CSV table of C-alpha atoms in Angstrom, one decimal:
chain,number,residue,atom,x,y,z
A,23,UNK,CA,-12.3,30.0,4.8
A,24,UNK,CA,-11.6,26.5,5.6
A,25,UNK,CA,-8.4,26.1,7.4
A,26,UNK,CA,-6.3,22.8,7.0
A,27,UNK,CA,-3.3,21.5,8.7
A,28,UNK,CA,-0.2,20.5,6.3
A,29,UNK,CA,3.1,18.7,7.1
A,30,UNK,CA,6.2,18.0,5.6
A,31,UNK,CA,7.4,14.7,7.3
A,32,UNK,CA,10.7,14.2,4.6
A,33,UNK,CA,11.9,17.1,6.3
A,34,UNK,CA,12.7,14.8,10.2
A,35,UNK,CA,9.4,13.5,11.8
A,36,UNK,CA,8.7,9.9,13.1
A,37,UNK,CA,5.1,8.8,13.1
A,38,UNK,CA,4.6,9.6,16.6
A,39,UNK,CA,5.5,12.9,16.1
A,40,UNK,CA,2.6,13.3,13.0
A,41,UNK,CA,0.0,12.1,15.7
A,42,UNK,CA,0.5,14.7,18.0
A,43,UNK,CA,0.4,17.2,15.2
A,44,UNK,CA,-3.0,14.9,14.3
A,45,UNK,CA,-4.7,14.8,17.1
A,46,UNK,CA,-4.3,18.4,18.5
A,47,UNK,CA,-5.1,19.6,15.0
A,48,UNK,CA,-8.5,17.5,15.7
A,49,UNK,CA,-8.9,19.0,19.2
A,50,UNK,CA,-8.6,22.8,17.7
A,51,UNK,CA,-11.3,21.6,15.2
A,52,UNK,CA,-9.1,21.6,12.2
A,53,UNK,CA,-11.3,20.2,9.5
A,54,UNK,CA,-7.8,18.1,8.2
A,55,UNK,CA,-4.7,16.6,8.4
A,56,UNK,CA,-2.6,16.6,5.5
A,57,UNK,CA,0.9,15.2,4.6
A,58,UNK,CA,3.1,15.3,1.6
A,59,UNK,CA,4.3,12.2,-0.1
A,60,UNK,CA,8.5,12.4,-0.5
A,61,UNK,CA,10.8,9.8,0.6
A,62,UNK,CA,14.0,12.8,0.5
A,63,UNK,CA,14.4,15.3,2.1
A,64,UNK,CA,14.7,19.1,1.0
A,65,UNK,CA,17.1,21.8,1.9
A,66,UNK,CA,19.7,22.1,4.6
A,67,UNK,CA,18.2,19.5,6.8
A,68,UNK,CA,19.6,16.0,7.4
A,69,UNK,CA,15.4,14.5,7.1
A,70,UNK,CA,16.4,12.4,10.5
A,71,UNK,CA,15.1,9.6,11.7
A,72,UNK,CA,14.1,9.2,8.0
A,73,UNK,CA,11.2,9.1,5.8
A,74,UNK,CA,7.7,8.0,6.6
A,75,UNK,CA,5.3,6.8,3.8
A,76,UNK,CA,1.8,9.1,3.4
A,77,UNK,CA,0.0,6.0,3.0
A,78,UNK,CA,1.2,4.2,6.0
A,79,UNK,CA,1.2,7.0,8.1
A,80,UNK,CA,-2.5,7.8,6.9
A,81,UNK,CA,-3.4,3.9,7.8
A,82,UNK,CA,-2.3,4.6,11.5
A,83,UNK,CA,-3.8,8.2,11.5
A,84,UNK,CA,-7.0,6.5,10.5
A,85,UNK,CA,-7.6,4.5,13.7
A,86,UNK,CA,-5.9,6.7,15.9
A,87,UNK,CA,-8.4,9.8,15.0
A,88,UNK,CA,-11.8,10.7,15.6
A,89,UNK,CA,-13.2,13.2,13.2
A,90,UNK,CA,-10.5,15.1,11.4
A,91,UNK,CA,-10.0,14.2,7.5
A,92,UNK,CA,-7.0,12.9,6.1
A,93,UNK,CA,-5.3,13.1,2.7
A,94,UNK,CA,-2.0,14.2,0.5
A,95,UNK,CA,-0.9,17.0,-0.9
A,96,UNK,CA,0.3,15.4,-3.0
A,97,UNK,CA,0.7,11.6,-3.7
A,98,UNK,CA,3.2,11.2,-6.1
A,99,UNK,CA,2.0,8.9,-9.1
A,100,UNK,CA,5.6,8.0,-9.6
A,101,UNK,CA,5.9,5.6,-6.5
A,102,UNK,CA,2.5,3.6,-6.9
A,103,UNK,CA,0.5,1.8,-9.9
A,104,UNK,CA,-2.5,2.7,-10.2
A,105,UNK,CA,-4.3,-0.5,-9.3
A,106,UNK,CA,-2.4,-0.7,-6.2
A,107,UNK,CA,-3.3,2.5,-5.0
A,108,UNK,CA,-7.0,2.5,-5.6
A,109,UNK,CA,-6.8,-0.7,-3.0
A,110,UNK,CA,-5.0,1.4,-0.8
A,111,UNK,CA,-6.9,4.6,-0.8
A,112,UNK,CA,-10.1,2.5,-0.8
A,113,UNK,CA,-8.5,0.6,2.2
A,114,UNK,CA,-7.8,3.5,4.5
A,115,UNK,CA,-11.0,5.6,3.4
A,116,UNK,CA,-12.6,2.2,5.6
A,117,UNK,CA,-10.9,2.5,8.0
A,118,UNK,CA,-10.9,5.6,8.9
A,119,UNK,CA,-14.9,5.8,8.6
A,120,UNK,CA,-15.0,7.7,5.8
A,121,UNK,CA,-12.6,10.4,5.8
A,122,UNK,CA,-9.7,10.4,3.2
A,123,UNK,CA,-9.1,12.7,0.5
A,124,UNK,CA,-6.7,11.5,-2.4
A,125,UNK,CA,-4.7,14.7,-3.7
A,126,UNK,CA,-2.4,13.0,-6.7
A,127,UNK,CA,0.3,14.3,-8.6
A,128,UNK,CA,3.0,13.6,-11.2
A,129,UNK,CA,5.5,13.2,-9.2
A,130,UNK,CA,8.9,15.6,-9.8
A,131,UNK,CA,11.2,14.9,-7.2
A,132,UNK,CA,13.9,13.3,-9.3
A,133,UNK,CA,16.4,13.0,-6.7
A,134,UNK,CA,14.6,10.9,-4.5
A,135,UNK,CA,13.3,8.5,-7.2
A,136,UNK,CA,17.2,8.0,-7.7
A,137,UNK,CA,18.0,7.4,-3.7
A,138,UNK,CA,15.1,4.7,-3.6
A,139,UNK,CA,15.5,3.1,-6.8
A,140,UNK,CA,11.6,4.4,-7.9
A,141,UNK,CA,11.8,4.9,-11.9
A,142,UNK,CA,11.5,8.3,-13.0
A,143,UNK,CA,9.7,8.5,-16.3
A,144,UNK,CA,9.8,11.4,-19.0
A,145,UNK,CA,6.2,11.4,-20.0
A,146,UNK,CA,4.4,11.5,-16.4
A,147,UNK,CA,1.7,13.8,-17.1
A,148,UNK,CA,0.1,11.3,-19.5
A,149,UNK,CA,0.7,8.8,-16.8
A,150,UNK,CA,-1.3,10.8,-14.2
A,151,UNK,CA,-4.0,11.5,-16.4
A,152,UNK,CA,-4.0,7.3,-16.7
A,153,UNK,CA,-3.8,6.8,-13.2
A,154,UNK,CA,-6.9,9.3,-12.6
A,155,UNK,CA,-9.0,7.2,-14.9
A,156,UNK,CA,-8.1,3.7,-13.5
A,157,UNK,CA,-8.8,4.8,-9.5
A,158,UNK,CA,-12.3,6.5,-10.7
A,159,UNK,CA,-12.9,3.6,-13.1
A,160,UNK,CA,-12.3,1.0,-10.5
A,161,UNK,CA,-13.9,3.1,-7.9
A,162,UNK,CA,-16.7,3.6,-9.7
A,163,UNK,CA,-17.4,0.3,-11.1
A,164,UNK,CA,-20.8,-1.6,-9.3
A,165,UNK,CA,-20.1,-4.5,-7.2
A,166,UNK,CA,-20.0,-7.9,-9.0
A,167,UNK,CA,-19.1,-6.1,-12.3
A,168,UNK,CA,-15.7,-6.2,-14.1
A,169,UNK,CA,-12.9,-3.1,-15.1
A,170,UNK,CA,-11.0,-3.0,-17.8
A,171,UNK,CA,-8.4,-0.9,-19.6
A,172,UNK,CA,-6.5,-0.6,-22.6
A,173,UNK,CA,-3.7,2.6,-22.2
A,174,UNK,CA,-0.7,3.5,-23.5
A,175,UNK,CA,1.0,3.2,-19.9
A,176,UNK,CA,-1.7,0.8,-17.9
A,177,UNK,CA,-3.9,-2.2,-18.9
A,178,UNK,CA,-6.2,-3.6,-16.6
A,179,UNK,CA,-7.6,-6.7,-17.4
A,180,UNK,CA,-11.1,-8.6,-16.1
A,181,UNK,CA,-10.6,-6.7,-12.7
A,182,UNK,CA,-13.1,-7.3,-10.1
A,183,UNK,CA,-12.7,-3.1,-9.3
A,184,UNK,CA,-12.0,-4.1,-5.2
A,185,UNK,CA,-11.9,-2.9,-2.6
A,186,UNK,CA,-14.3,0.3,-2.6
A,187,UNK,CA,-14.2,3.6,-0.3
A,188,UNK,CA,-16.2,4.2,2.5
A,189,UNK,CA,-16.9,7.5,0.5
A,190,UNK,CA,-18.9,7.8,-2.8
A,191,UNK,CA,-17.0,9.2,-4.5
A,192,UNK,CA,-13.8,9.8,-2.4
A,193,UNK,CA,-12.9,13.5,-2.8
A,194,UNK,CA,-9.7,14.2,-5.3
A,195,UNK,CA,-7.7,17.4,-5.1
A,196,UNK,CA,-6.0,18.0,-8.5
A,197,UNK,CA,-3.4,20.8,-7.8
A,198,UNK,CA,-0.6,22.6,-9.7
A,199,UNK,CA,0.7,25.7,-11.6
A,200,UNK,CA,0.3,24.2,-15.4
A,201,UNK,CA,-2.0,27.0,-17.6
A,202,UNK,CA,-3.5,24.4,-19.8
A,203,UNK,CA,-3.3,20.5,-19.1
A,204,UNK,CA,-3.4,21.0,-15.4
A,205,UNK,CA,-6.8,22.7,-15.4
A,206,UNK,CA,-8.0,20.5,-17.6
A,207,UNK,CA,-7.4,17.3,-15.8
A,208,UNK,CA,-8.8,19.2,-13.0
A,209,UNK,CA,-11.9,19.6,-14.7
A,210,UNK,CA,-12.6,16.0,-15.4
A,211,UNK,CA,-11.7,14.5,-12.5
A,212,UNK,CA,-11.1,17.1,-9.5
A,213,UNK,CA,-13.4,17.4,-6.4
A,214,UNK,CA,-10.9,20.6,-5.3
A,215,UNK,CA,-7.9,22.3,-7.0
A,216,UNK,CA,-5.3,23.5,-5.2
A,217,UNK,CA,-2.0,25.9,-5.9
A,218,UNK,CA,0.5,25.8,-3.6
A,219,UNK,CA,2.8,28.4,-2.7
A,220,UNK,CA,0.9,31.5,-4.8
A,221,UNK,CA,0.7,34.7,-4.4
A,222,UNK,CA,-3.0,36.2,-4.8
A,223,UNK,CA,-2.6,37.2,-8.2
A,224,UNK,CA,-1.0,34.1,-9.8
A,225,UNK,CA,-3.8,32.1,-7.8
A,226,UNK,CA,-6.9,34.3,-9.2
A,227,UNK,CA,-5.4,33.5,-12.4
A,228,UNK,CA,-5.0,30.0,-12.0
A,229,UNK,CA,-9.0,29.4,-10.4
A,230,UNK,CA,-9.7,31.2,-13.3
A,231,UNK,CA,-8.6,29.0,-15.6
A,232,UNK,CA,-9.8,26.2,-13.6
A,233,UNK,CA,-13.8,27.5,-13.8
A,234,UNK,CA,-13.1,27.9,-17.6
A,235,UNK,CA,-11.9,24.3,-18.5
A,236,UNK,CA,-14.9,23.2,-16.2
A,237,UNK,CA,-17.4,25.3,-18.0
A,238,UNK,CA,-15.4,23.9,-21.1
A,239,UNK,CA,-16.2,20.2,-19.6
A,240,UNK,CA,-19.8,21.0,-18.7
A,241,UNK,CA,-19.4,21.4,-15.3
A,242,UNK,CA,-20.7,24.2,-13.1
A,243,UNK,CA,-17.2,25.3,-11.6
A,244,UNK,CA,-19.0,26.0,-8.1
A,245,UNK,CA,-18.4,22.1,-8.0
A,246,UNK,CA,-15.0,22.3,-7.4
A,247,UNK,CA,-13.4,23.7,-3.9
A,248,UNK,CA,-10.6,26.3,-4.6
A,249,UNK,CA,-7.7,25.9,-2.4
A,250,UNK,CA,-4.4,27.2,-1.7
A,251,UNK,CA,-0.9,26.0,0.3
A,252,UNK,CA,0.8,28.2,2.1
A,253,UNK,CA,3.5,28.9,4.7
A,254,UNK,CA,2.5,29.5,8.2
A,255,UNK,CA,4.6,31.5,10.5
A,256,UNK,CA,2.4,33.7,13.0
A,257,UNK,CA,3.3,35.6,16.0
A,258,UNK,CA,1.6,37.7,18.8
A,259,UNK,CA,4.9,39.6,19.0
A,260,UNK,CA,7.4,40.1,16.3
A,261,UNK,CA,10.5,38.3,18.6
A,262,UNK,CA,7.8,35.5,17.8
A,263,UNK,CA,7.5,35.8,14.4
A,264,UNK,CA,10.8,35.9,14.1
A,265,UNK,CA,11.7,32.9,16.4
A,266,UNK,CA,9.4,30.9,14.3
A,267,UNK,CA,10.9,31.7,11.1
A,268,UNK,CA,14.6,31.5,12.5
A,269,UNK,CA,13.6,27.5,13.3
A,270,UNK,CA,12.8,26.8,10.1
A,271,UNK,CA,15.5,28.8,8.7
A,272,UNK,CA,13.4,31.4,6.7
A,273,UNK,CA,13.5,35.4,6.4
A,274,UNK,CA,10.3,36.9,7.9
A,275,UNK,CA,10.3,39.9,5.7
A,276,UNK,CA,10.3,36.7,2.9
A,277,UNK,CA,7.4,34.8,4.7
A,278,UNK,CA,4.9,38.0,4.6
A,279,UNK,CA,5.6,38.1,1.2
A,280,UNK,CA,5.2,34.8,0.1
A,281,UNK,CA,3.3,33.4,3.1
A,282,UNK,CA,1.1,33.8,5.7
A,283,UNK,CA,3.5,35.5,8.0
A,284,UNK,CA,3.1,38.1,10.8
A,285,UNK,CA,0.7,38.7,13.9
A,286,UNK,CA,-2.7,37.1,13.9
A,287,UNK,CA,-4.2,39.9,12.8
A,288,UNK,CA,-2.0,40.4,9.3
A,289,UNK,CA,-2.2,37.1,8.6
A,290,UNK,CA,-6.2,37.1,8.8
A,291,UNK,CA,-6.0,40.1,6.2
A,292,UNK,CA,-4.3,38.2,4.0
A,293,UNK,CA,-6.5,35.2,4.2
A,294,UNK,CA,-9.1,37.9,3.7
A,295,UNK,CA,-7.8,38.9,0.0
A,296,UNK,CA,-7.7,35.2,-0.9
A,297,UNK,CA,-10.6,34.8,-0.2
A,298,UNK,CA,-11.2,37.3,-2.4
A,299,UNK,CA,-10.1,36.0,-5.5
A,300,UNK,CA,-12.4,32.7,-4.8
A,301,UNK,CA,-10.3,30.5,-2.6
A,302,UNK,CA,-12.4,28.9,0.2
A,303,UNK,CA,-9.8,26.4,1.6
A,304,UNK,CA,-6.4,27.2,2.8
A,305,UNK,CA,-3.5,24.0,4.0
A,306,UNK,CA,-1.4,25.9,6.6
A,307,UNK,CA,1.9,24.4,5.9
A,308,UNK,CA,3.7,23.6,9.3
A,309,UNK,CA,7.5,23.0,9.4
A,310,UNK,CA,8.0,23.2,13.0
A,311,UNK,CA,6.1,19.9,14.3
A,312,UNK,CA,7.0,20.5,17.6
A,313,UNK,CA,5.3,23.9,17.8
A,314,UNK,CA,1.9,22.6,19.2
A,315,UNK,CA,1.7,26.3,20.2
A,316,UNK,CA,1.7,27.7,16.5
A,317,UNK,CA,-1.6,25.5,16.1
A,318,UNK,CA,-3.6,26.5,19.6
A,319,UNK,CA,-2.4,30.3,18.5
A,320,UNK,CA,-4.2,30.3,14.9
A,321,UNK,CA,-6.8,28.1,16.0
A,322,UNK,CA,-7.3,30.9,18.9
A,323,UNK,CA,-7.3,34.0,16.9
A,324,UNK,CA,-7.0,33.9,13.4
A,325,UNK,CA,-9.7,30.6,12.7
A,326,UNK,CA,-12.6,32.3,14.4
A,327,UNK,CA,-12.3,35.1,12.1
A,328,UNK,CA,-12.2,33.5,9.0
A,329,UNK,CA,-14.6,31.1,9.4
């Protein structure tokens, strides 16, 4: 079991603060760093000093780390075009030496789209499924050679398909809940598909889904990584559970349930019965950023017994 770091920065975090989170992720050997991509916060929380963007923030990370990867969970296709993005992603894959991962989404915040001024389409599934094929198409597309594309929400015209990734190919995480057109999508296009926030059952379900659409798509689905987002909230003692969960203003009892909650020991049964149902990755999601403790604690005693 691969164990990821995942942050929530909409919720209050400058930039500095995601470094320090970065970097002693890299130290505990972490394989990644992962951010969301909102500009609104969620919740009872007043989201000060204000939103960071996941691309900037990934630009920084890039030349400020060693070894760790970096990506999104998820970028939201909503606040990019697709042309603009691919120079982005490309852009930050270079500089980091080859070590972004591009999770992309819909979008589905609506609210924030509003508070920004970011248009919030009806049809954005068909959008997405766009977007993927303009960022492998331009990715994919030799040196020298031209990209072009005719959709119903994109047309790219006598591109010169630049800049590339360091990475051929970058890796894309796919992710989502949807029975039918999510797994799909994630078949032609996913390197790893991810479900956030599911219990065991609802994610066995889900992979399995995912490993039929690939074998529908000719795939083997042993290509694709299986992955799942989840809560972290772990404790030597149960005070410290509880501490942890009182900061970010969550029931414990809730946490175990829905999470990976408890003493180093439950929480590595847990990770043992999602494994169980095929997932091989898990992104720890960390809403205390000033808990550097939280990390050393499951890097000390829960990673060495998954890995």
């Amino acid at each position: 079991m691969d164990l990821r770091v995942f942050t929530e920065p909409q919720q209050g975090a400058t930039y500095d603060t995601l470094l320090r989170v970065a970097r002693t992720a890299e130290e505990l050997n972490y394989s990644a760093f992962f951010r969301s991509d909102h500009y609104l916060h969620m919740g009872a929380v007043d989201g000060l000093p204000g939103p960071t963007d996941a691309w900037t923030t990934l630009a920084g990370l890039a030349r400020e780390t060693e070894r760790i990867r970096l990506g999104t969970l998820m970028t939201a296709g909503t606040f990019r075009l697709p042309g603009v993005l691919a120079i982005q992603v490309a852009q930050v894959d270079q500089m980091s030496g080859g070590r972004v991962e591009l999770g992309l989404g819909s979008g589905w915040y609506e609210e924030e789209h509003t508070a920004y001024g970011i248009p919030f389409p009806k049809e954005k599934f068909g959008r997405l499924e766009e977007q993927l094929e303009i960022l492998t198409g331009l990715w994919n597309t030799p040196v020298g050679e031209r990209f072009d594309f005719d959709g119903t929400y994109y047309q790219l015209k006598d591109s010169p398909a630049l800049a590339k990734p360091r990475q051929s190919p970058l890796p894309i995480l796919i992710g989502g809940h949807g029975a039918k057109r999510t797994p799909a999508l994630a078949a032609r296009f996913a390197h790893e598909f991810n479900i956030p926030f599911a219990s065991i059952e609802d994610s066995e379900r889900q992979f399995g889904r995912v490993r039929a659409a690939a074998e529908e798509a000719g795939r083997a689905p042993s290509e694709l990584v299986y992955s799942n987002a989840l809560v972290a909230c772990v404790g030597r003692t149960d005070e410290e559970v509880a501490r942890r969960a009182a900061v970010i203003g969550r029931e414990v009892d809730e946490l175990k349930a829905n999470g990976l909650a408890g003493s180093p020991a439950e929480v590595v049964e847990k990770l043992g019965r999602y494994a169980a149902v095929g997932s091989q990755r898990v992104y720890l999601q960390m809403l205390d950023l000033d808990d550097l403790d939280h990390l050393e604690l499951i890097a000390a005693e829960v990673m060495p017994h998954v890995a």
